[in-house]
């Protein structure tokens, strides 16, 4: 076993590849690059495989990154078959039970748990950067009353980059630090402002006496009372949900943040890209989709017919089920289900929860779902919890975004400090026309269209 000079990884053997086109043999090292025994081969090692010197060389083809590691990361570990999720080595179950969200955010970024002094100054800095420039309020007023809060959040986070032009100095550790603090501090404020805008309610300024979660709930829900006192069960639940959603290694939105950040744009723009990716119904939008699905089912007695529709491929998928990585119960879903039980003890069980329970039971006992290893994911019960806390459905993914900002920023900084990373720029397999000569298909020679005004 030898050490590879270029990767620092241990060489645990090699692939002997024979190109049947040329009869040539190639040796490609197998690298054990991870602490949990992940093995890889470098795609660039295949480039040497070619039929002639002027050929580009063999590429790998992997749509949707089904089997491609795009980076090395020391932040989050997932074993999808065993249902394991750890941040920096700590099991998610322990963090959910014992940590605070800001402690978790520090851990994700720095790699170790903060001591008291580090934690106090981290919390202080984040607390005192929660205010946003007054112009942001004017900007939000430009959105229509029914604008989706994820569209608003995405645009306002992107707009923050224009307020902090120095944030583009991403190689300066001080600038990176203040940008990270600003994002963690201001995303909840922007999220709450988006909520207030959709409700036509005045914006509530941050209250620096409150904890991160309490302050967020205050900005969302405070009315005429001078001091907002949040329901402690809801505060605890949201703290846990934020921890569960804080990171999830190379998911779609994190990959978006890393890819966009790899162009060395400022972190506000990179995080806005993550929010855009999270908005989609196959990613963070799934918790919203679960509730819509439950509403559509309408009654527990309609569950068997709905399951048959899903299996027949006629209706939609069973939202909140399945995961690209987890092929057993999503460990976050277990914690969320327990949390849901505690919340519903307080708020009561309703028909929607009954539908959800029946759906879960039906799917877990149905060969279609069992054989495809489709288990409830984190989004299956979170929507029901959020709704029982009186958040509107459109707001669920915003809550996810507030929490995931911690992971996006940790991953963004790790990417920047990784000497092996360059601008993300995949290859393609071109399937279009070979070269051909231009011959206009329009009536007049240069194709000058007559300008006309289109209705919008
Ligand atoms: N309901 C019914 N069938 C499903 C589902 C589902 N939710 N998910 C996958 N399948 C079937 C799929 O039709 C396919 O069947 P077949 O082999 O017969 O064609 C098989 O399972 C494999 O599906 P896939 O699309 O190849 O799996 P994937 O790894 O590409 O997709 C997923 C993962 C999460 C996009 C998908 O399971 C899904 O669409 N789930 C519903 C949406 C959802 O809950 N998303 C939240 C994900 S967790 C939070 C997050 O990451 O944001």
Coordinates of C-alpha atoms and ligand atoms in Angstrom, one line a residue, residues 66 248 251 278 281-284 286 310 317-324 327 330 332 368-369 372 374 377-379 400, ligand 1:
X66 CA -25.0 9.0 -9.4
X248 CA -26.6 17.0 4.4
X251 CA -27.1 17.4 -1.9
X278 CA -33.7 24.1 -2.5
X281 CA -40.2 20.0 -5.2
X282 CA -37.7 17.1 -5.5
X283 CA -35.5 18.8 -2.9
X284 CA -36.5 21.2 -0.1
X286 CA -40.9 18.3 -0.8
X310 CA -48.6 6.0 -7.2
X317 CA -44.9 10.1 -6.5
X318 CA -45.4 9.5 -2.8
X319 CA -43.9 12.8 -1.6
X320 CA -41.8 12.6 1.5
X321 CA -40.7 9.1 0.6
X322 CA -37.5 7.9 -1.0
X323 CA -34.0 9.4 -1.0
X324 CA -31.0 9.4 -3.4
X327 CA -31.9 3.3 1.3
X330 CA -33.8 8.5 7.1
X332 CA -33.7 12.5 10.6
X368 CA -43.5 -1.7 -4.3
X369 CA -42.0 0.7 -1.8
X372 CA -37.3 0.0 -4.0
X374 CA -38.4 3.8 -0.3
X377 CA -37.5 11.0 4.5
X378 CA -37.1 14.1 6.7
X379 CA -39.8 16.0 4.8
X400 CA -35.4 24.6 5.6
Ligands
LIG1 N1 -42.9 7.5 -4.8 C1 -43.1 6.5 -5.6 N2 -42.1 5.9 -6.3 C2 -40.8 6.4 -6.1 C3 -40.6 7.4 -5.2 C4 -41.7 8.0 -4.5 N3 -41.5 9.0 -3.7 N4 -39.3 7.7 -5.2 C5 -38.7 6.9 -6.1 N5 -39.6 6.1 -6.6 C6 -39.4 4.9 -7.5 C7 -39.1 5.4 -8.9 O1 -40.3 5.6 -9.7 C8 -38.2 4.4 -9.4 O2 -39.0 3.2 -9.7 P1 -38.6 2.3 -11.0 O3 -37.3 1.7 -10.7 O4 -39.7 1.3 -11.1 O5 -38.5 3.2 -12.2 C9 -37.4 4.0 -8.2 O6 -38.2 4.3 -7.1 C10 -36.1 4.7 -8.1 O7 -36.4 6.1 -8.2 P2 -35.3 7.2 -8.7 O8 -36.1 8.4 -9.2 O9 -34.3 6.6 -9.6 O10 -34.6 7.6 -7.3 P3 -33.7 8.9 -7.1 O11 -32.7 8.5 -6.2 O12 -33.3 9.5 -8.4 O13 -34.7 9.9 -6.4 C11 -35.9 11.3 -4.9 C12 -34.7 10.4 -5.1 C13 -35.8 11.9 -3.5 C14 -35.8 12.5 -5.9 C15 -37.2 10.5 -5.1 O14 -37.2 9.4 -4.2 C16 -38.5 11.3 -5.0 O15 -38.9 11.9 -6.0 N6 -39.1 11.4 -3.8 C17 -40.2 12.2 -3.6 C18 -39.8 13.7 -3.3 C19 -39.2 13.9 -2.0 O16 -39.7 13.4 -1.0 N7 -38.0 14.6 -1.9 C20 -37.3 14.9 -0.7 C21 -36.0 14.3 -0.6 S1 -35.4 14.4 1.1 C22 -35.0 16.1 1.4 C23 -34.1 16.7 0.5 O17 -33.1 16.2 0.1 O18 -34.4 17.9 0.2

